CSV table of C-alpha atoms in Angstrom, one decimal:
chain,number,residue,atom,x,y,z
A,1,UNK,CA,117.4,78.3,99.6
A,2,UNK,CA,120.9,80.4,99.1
A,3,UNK,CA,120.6,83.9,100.2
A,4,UNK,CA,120.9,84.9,96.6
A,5,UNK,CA,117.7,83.4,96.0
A,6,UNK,CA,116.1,85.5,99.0
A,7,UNK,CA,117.5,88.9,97.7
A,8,UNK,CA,114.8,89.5,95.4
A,9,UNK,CA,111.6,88.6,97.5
A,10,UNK,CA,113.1,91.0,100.6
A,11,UNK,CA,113.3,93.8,98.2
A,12,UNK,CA,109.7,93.0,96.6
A,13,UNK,CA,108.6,92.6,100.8
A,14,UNK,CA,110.3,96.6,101.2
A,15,UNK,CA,108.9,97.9,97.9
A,16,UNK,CA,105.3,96.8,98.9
A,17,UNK,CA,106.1,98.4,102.6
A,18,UNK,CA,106.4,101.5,101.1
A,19,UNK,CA,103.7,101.0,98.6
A,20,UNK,CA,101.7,100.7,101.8
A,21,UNK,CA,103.1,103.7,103.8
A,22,UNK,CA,102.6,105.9,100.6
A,23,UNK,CA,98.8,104.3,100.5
A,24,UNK,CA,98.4,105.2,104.2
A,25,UNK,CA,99.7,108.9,103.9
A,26,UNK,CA,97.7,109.6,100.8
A,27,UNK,CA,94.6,108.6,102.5
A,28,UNK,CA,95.2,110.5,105.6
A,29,UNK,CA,96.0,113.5,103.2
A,30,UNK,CA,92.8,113.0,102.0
A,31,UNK,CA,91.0,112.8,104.9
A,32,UNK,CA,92.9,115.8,106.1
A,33,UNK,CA,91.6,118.0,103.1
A,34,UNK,CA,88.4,116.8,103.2
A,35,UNK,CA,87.5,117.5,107.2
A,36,UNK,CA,88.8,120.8,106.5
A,37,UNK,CA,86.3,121.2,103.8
A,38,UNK,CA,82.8,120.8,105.9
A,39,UNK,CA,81.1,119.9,108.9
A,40,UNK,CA,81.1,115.9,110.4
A,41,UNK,CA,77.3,114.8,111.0
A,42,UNK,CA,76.6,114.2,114.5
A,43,UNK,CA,73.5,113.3,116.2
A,44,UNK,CA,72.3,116.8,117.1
A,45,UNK,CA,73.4,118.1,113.1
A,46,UNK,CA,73.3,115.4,111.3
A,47,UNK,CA,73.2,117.4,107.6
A,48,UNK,CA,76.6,118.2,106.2
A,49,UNK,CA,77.6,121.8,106.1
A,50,UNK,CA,79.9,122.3,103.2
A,51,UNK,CA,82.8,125.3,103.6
A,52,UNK,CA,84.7,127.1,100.7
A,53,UNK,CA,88.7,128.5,101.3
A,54,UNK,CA,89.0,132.0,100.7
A,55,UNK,CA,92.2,134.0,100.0
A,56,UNK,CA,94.3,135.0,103.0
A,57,UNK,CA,93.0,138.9,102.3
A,58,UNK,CA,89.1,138.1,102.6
A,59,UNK,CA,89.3,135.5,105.4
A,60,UNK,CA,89.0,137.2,108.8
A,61,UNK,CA,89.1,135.8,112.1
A,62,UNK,CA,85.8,136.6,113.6
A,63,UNK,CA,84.8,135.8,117.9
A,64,UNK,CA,81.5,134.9,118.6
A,65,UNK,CA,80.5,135.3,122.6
A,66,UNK,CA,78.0,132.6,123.5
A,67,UNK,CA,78.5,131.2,120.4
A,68,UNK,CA,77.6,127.8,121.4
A,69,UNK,CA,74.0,128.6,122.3
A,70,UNK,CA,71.6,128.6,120.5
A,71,UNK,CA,71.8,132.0,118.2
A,72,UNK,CA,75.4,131.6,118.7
A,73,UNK,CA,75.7,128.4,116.9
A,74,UNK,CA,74.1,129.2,113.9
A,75,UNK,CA,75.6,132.1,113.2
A,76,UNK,CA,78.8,129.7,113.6
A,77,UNK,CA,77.5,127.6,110.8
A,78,UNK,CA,77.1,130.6,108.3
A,79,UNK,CA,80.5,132.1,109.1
A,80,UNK,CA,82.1,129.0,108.6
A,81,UNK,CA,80.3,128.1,105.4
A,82,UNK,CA,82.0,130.9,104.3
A,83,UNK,CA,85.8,130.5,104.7
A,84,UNK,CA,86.1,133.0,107.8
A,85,UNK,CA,88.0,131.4,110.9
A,86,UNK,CA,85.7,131.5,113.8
A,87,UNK,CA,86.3,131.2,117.8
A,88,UNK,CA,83.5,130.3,120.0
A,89,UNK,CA,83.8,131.4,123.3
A,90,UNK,CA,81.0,130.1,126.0
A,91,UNK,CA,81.1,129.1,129.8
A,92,UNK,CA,77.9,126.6,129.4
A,93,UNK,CA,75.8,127.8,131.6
A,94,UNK,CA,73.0,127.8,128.3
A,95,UNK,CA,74.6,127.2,125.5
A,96,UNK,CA,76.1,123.7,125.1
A,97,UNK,CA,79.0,121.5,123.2
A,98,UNK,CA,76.4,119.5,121.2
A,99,UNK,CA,75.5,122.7,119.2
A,100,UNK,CA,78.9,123.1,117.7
A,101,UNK,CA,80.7,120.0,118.1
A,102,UNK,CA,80.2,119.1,114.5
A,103,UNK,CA,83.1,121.6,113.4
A,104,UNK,CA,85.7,120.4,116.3
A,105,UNK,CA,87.8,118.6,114.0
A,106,UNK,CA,87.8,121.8,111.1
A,107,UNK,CA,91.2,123.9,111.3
A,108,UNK,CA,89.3,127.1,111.0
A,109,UNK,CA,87.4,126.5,114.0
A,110,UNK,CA,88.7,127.1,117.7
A,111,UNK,CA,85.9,126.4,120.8
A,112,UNK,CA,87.3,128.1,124.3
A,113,UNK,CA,85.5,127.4,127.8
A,114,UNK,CA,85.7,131.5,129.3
A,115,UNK,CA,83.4,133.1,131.0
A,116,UNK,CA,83.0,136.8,129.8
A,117,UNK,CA,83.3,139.0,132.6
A,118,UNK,CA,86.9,138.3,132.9
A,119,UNK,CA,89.0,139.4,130.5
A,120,UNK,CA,90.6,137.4,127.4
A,121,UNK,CA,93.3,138.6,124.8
A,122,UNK,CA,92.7,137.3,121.4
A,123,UNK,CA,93.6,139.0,117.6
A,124,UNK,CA,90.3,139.1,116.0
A,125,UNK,CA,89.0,141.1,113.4
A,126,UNK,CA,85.4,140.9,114.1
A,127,UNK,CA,83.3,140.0,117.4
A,128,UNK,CA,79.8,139.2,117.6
A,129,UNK,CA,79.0,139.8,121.6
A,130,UNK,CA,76.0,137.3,122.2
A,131,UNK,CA,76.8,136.0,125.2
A,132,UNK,CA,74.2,136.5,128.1
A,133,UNK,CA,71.4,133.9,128.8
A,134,UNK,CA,67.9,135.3,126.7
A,135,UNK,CA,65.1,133.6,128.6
A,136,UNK,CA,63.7,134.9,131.6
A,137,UNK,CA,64.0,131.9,133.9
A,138,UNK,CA,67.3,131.7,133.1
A,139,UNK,CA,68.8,134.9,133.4
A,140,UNK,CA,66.5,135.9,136.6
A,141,UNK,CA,67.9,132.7,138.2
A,142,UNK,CA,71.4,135.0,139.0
A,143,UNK,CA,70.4,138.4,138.1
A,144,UNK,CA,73.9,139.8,139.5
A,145,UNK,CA,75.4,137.6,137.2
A,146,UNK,CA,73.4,138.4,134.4
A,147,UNK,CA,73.6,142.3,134.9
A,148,UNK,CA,77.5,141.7,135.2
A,149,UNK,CA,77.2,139.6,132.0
A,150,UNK,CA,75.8,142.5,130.2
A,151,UNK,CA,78.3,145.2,132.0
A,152,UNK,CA,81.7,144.1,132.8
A,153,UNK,CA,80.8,141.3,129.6
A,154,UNK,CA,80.5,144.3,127.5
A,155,UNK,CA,83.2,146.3,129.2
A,156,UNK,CA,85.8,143.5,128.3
A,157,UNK,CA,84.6,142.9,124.5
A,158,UNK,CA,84.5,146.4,124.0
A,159,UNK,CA,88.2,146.9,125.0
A,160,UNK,CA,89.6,143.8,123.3
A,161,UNK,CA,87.8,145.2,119.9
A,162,UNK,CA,89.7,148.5,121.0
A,163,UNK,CA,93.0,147.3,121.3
A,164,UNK,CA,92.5,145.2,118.4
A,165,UNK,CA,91.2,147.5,116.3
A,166,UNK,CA,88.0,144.7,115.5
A,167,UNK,CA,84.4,146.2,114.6
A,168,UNK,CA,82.5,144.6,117.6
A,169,UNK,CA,78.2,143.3,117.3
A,170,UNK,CA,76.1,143.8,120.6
A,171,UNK,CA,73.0,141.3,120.7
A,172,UNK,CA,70.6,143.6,122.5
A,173,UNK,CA,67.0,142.7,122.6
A,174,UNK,CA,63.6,144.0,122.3
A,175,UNK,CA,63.1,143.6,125.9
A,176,UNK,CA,64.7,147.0,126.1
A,177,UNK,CA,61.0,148.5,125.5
A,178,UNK,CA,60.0,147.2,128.3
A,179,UNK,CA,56.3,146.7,128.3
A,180,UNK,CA,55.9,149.3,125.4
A,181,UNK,CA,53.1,151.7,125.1
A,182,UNK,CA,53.9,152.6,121.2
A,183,UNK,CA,53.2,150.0,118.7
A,184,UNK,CA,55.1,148.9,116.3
A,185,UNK,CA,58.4,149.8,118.4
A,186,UNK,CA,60.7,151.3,116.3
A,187,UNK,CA,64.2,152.4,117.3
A,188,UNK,CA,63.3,155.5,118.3
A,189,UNK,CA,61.2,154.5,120.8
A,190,UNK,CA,63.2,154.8,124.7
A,191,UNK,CA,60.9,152.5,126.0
A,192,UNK,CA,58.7,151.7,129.3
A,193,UNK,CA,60.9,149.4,131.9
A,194,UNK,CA,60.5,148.6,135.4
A,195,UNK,CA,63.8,149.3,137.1
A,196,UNK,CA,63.1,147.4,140.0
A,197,UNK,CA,61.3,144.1,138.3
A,198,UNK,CA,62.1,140.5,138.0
A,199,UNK,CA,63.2,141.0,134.1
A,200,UNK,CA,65.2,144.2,134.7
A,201,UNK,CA,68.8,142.9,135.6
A,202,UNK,CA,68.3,141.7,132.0
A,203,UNK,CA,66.3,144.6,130.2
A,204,UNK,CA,68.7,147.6,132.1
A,205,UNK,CA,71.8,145.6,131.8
A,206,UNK,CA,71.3,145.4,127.9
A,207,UNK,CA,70.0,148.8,127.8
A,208,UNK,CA,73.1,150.2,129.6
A,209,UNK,CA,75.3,147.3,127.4
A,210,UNK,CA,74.0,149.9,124.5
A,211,UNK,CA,74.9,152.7,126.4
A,212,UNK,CA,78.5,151.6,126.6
A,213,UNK,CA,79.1,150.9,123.0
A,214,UNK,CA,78.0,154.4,121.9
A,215,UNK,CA,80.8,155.6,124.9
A,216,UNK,CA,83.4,153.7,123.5
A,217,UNK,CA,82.5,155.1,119.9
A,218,UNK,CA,82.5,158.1,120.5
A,219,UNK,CA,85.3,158.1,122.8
A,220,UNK,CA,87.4,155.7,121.3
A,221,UNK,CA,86.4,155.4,117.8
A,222,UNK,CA,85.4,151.9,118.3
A,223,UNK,CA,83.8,151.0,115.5
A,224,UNK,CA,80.2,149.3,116.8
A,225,UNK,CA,76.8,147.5,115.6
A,226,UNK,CA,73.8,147.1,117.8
A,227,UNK,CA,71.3,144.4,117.1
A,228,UNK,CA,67.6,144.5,118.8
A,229,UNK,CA,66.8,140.9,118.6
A,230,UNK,CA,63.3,140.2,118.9
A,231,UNK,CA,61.6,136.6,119.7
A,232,UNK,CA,63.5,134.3,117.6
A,233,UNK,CA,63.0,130.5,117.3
A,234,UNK,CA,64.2,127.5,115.6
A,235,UNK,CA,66.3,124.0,116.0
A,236,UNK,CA,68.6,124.3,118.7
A,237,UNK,CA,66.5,126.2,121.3
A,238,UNK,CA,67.5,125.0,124.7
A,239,UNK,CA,64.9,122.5,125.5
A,240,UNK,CA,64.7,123.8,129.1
A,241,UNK,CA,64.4,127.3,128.3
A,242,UNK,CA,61.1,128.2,129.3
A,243,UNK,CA,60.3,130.5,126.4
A,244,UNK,CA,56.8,130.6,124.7
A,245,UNK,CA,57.7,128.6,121.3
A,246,UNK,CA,60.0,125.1,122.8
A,247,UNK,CA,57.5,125.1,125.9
A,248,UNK,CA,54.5,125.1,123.7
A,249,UNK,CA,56.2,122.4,121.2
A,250,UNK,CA,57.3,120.1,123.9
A,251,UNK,CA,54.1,120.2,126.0
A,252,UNK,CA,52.1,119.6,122.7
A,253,UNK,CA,54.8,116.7,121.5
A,254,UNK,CA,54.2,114.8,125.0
A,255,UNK,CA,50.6,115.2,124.9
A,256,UNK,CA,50.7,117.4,128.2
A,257,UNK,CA,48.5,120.7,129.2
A,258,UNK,CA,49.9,123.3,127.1
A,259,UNK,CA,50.6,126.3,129.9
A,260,UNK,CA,49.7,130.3,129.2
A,261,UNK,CA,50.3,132.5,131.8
A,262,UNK,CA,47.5,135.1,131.5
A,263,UNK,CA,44.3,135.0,128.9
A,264,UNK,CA,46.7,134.9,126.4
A,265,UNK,CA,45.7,137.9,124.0
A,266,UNK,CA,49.3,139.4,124.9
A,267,UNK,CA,51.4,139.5,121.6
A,268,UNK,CA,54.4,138.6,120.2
A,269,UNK,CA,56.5,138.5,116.8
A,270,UNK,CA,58.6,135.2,116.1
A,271,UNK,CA,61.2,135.2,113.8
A,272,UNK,CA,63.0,132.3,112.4
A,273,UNK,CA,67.0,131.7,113.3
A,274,UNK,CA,67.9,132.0,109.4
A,275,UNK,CA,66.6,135.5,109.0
A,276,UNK,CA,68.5,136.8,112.2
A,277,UNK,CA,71.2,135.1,111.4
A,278,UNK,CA,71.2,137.0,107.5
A,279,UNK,CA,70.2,140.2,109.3
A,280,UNK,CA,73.5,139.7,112.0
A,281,UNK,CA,75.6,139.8,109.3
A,282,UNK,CA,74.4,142.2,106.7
A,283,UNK,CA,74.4,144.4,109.9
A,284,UNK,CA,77.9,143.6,110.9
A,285,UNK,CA,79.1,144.1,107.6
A,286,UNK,CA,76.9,147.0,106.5
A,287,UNK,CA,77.6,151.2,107.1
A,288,UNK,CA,75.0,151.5,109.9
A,289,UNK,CA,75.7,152.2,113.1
A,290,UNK,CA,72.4,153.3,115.0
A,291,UNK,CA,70.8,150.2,116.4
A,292,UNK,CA,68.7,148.3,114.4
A,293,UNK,CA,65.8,146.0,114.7
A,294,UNK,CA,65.8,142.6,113.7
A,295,UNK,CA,62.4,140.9,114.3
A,296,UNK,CA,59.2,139.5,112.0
A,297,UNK,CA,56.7,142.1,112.2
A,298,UNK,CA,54.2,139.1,111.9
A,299,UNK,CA,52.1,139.4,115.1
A,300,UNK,CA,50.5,136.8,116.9
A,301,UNK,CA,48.2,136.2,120.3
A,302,UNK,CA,49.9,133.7,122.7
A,303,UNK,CA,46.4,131.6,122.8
A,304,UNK,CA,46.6,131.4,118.9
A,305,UNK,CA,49.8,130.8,118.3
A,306,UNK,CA,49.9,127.6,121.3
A,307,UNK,CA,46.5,126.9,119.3
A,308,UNK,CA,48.8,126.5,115.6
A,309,UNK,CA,51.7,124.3,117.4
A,310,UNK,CA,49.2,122.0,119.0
A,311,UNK,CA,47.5,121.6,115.1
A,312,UNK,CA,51.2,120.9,114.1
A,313,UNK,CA,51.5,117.9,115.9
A,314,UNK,CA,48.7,116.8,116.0
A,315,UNK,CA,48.3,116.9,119.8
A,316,UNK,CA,45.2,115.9,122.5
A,317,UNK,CA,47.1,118.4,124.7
A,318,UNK,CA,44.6,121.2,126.3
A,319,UNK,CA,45.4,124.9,126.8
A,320,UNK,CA,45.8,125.6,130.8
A,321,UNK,CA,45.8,129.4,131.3
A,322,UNK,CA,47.4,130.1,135.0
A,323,UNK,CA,48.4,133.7,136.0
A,324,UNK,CA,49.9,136.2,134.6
A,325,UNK,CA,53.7,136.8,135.0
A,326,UNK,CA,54.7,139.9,136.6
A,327,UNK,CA,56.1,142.5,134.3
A,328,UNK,CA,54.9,140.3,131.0
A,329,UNK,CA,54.8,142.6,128.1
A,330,UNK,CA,51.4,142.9,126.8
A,331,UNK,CA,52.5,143.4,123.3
A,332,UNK,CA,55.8,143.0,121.0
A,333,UNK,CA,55.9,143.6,117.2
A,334,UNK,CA,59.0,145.5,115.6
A,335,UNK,CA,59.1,148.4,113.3
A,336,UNK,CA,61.4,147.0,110.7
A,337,UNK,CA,61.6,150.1,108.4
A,338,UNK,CA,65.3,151.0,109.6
A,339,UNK,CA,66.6,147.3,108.4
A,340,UNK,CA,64.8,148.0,104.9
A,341,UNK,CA,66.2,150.7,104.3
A,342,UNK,CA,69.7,150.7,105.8
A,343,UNK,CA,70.2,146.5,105.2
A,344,UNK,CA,68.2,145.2,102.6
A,345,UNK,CA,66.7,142.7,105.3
A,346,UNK,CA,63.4,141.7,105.7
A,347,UNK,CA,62.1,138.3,107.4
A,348,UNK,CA,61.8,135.5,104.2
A,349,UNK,CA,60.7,132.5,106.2
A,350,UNK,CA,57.5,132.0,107.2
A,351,UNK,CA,56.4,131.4,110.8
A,352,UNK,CA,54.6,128.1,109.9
A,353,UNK,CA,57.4,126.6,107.7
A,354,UNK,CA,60.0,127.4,110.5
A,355,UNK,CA,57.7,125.8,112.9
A,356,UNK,CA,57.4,122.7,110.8
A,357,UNK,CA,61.4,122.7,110.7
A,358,UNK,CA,61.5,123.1,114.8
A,359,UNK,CA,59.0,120.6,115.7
A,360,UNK,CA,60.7,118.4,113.6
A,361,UNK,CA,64.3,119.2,115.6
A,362,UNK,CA,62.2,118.8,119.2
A,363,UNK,CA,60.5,115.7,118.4
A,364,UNK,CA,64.2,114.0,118.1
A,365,UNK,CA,64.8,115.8,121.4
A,366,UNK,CA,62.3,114.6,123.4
A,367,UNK,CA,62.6,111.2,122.2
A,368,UNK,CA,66.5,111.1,122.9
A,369,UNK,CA,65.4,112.5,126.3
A,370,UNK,CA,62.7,109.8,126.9
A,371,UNK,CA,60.5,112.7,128.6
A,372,UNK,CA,61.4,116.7,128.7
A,373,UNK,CA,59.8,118.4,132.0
A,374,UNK,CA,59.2,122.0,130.3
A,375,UNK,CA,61.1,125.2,132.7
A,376,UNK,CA,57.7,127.2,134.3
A,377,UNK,CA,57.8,131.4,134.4
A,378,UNK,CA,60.2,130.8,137.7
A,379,UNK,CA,63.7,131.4,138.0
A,380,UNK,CA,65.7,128.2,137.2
A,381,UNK,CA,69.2,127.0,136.1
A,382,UNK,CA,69.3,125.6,133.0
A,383,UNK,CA,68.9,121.4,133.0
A,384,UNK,CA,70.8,118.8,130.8
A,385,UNK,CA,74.0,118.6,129.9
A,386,UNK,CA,76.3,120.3,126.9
């Protein structure tokens, strides 16, 4: 064939090469806009989180300490869902990859491995300081670390929100009561702690954590939220956390003794991770300034509420009652009159339905684990990997 003859089919063979290439970088366009639109499913969240784009002067960059835990990861999925550029920051020790990893590939999204008693420069417009591990085997397993968590933590988040000029969230906790001889607590109430017990590097580190954020208000004009978080459950509890609610679920779930330290007619409140997560942010964004509650006033014994999760799944397990913890409040219920009226918040779901949705989230734990060897009242690190 004469070269003329070829002319023709080399330029078809180039057009279609750039037909191709054109293909190629429209689809990867495509793929771009639409991984910067929601979440990937993964194992551990498989349901697709949708996210909107908002304008450059209502998106804010907002840090979340511990923000791959549990709490922590949550409150990533609502910030996200709404345009806002989030950065996790988490050292592991309880909170783990698995809980965010579904928004790695998202541009507004950043994850850093830091620990937060050393210092970090970052230009942030909001902070949500959650980092500190919340379960009492966990946090007395290194109470120096823990009470430096909650000081020097605090110290360095307050200073960064200083220099930044960011409105800064403390997660306290109802555990600053103590073992609380006024029922319902309300805010108002200083509270009845042991100094010197096996929960204090965690109640007087958070109590002084509060004391430091009214300092740096008041001295510095930082502007400040406080957050008493009361028992909170719900998908994405560590599994190995020892608390009341995944110990009873995954003792019940593998047919095992279901373990109460004490008779089990001390009390507690449970809220469900959605409505702590609405109150965080209403709070954040709201006027108030005086620390707040944020808890289900809902009130249930130990021995009934083990008795409902062993109903809700159907378990032969039988309650074991061994001895009382030391320093175990005897009662917990929150006064949530000051979130009313100063947030418009108020608890929506119901203890059983959030249940229903966190024995569902276990039962795919326990059989990816094979078998899940609940954490006892000790102190212990926490188990499994990120």
């Amino acid at each position: 064939m004469s070269d003329s003859a070829k002319r023709p089919a080399a330029a078809t063979n180039g057009d279609n090469d750039q037909d191709t290439k054109r293909a190629r970088l429209a689809q990867i366009v495509q793929d771009q806009q639409l991984l910067a639109s929601q979440s990937i499913p993964t194992p551990h969240t498989p349901k697709v989180i949708q996210t909107i784009r908002l304008p450059d002067a209502l998106r804010k960059k907002i840090l979340i300490t511990g923000g791959a835990g549990f709490v922590g990861s949550h409150l990533t999925d609502r910030l996200m869902s709404e345009g806002h550029e989030v950065v996790v920051l988490d050292n592991f020790f309880t909170g783990r990859k698995a809980n965010v990893e579904h928004w790695l590939h998202h541009p507004n999204f950043s994850l850093i491995r830091h620990d937060v008693i050393q210092p970090i420069l970052l230009e942030v417009d909001q902070i949500y300081h959650l980092a500190c591990p919340a379960s009492p085997p966990h946090y007395q397993y290194n109470p120096v670390k823990t009470i430096k968590t909650s000081t020097m933590g605090t110290i360095n988040m307050l200073g960064l929100a200083k220099r930044v000029k960011a409105r800064i969230l403390l997660a306290s906790t109802s555990e600053i009561y103590g073992d609380p001889e006024v029922h319902p607590q309300p805010e108002t109430y200083w509270g009845n702690v042991n100094t010197l017990g096996p929960r204090s590097c965690y109640d007087e580190g958070k109590r002084v954590a509060e004391t430091m954020m009214y300092a740096y208000k008041n001295q510095n004009n930082v502007s400040i939220r406080i957050a008493r978080i009361f028992n909170t459950f719900g998908p994405r509890m560590h599994p190995n956390d020892g608390r009341v609610v995944s110990n009873f679920i995954i003792q019940s779930l593998q047919n095992k003794n279901i373990t109460i330290y004490g008779d089990g007619s001390q009390t507690r409140s449970f809220q469900y991770v959605d409505d702590l997560v609405n109150g965080l942010t209403k709070l954040m964004n709201g006027n108030y300034d005086s620390p707040v509650n944020l808890g289900n006033p809902d009130e249930y014994s130990i021995k009934d509420f083990a008795t409902k999760i062993k109903e809700f799944t159907q378990s032969s397990s039988e309650i074991k009652f061994l001895p009382k913890v030391a320093d175990d409040p005897t009662q917990r219920k929150p006064d949530i009159s000051t979130a009313k009226r100063e947030l418009d918040w108020a608890p929506c779901v119901h203890v059983e339905d959030g249940l229903r949705k966190t024995i569902e989230y276990f039962r795919g734990e326990v059989e990816a684990a094979g078998e899940i060897v609940p954490t006892g009242p000790d102190a212990a690190k926490p188990k499994g990997g990120s």
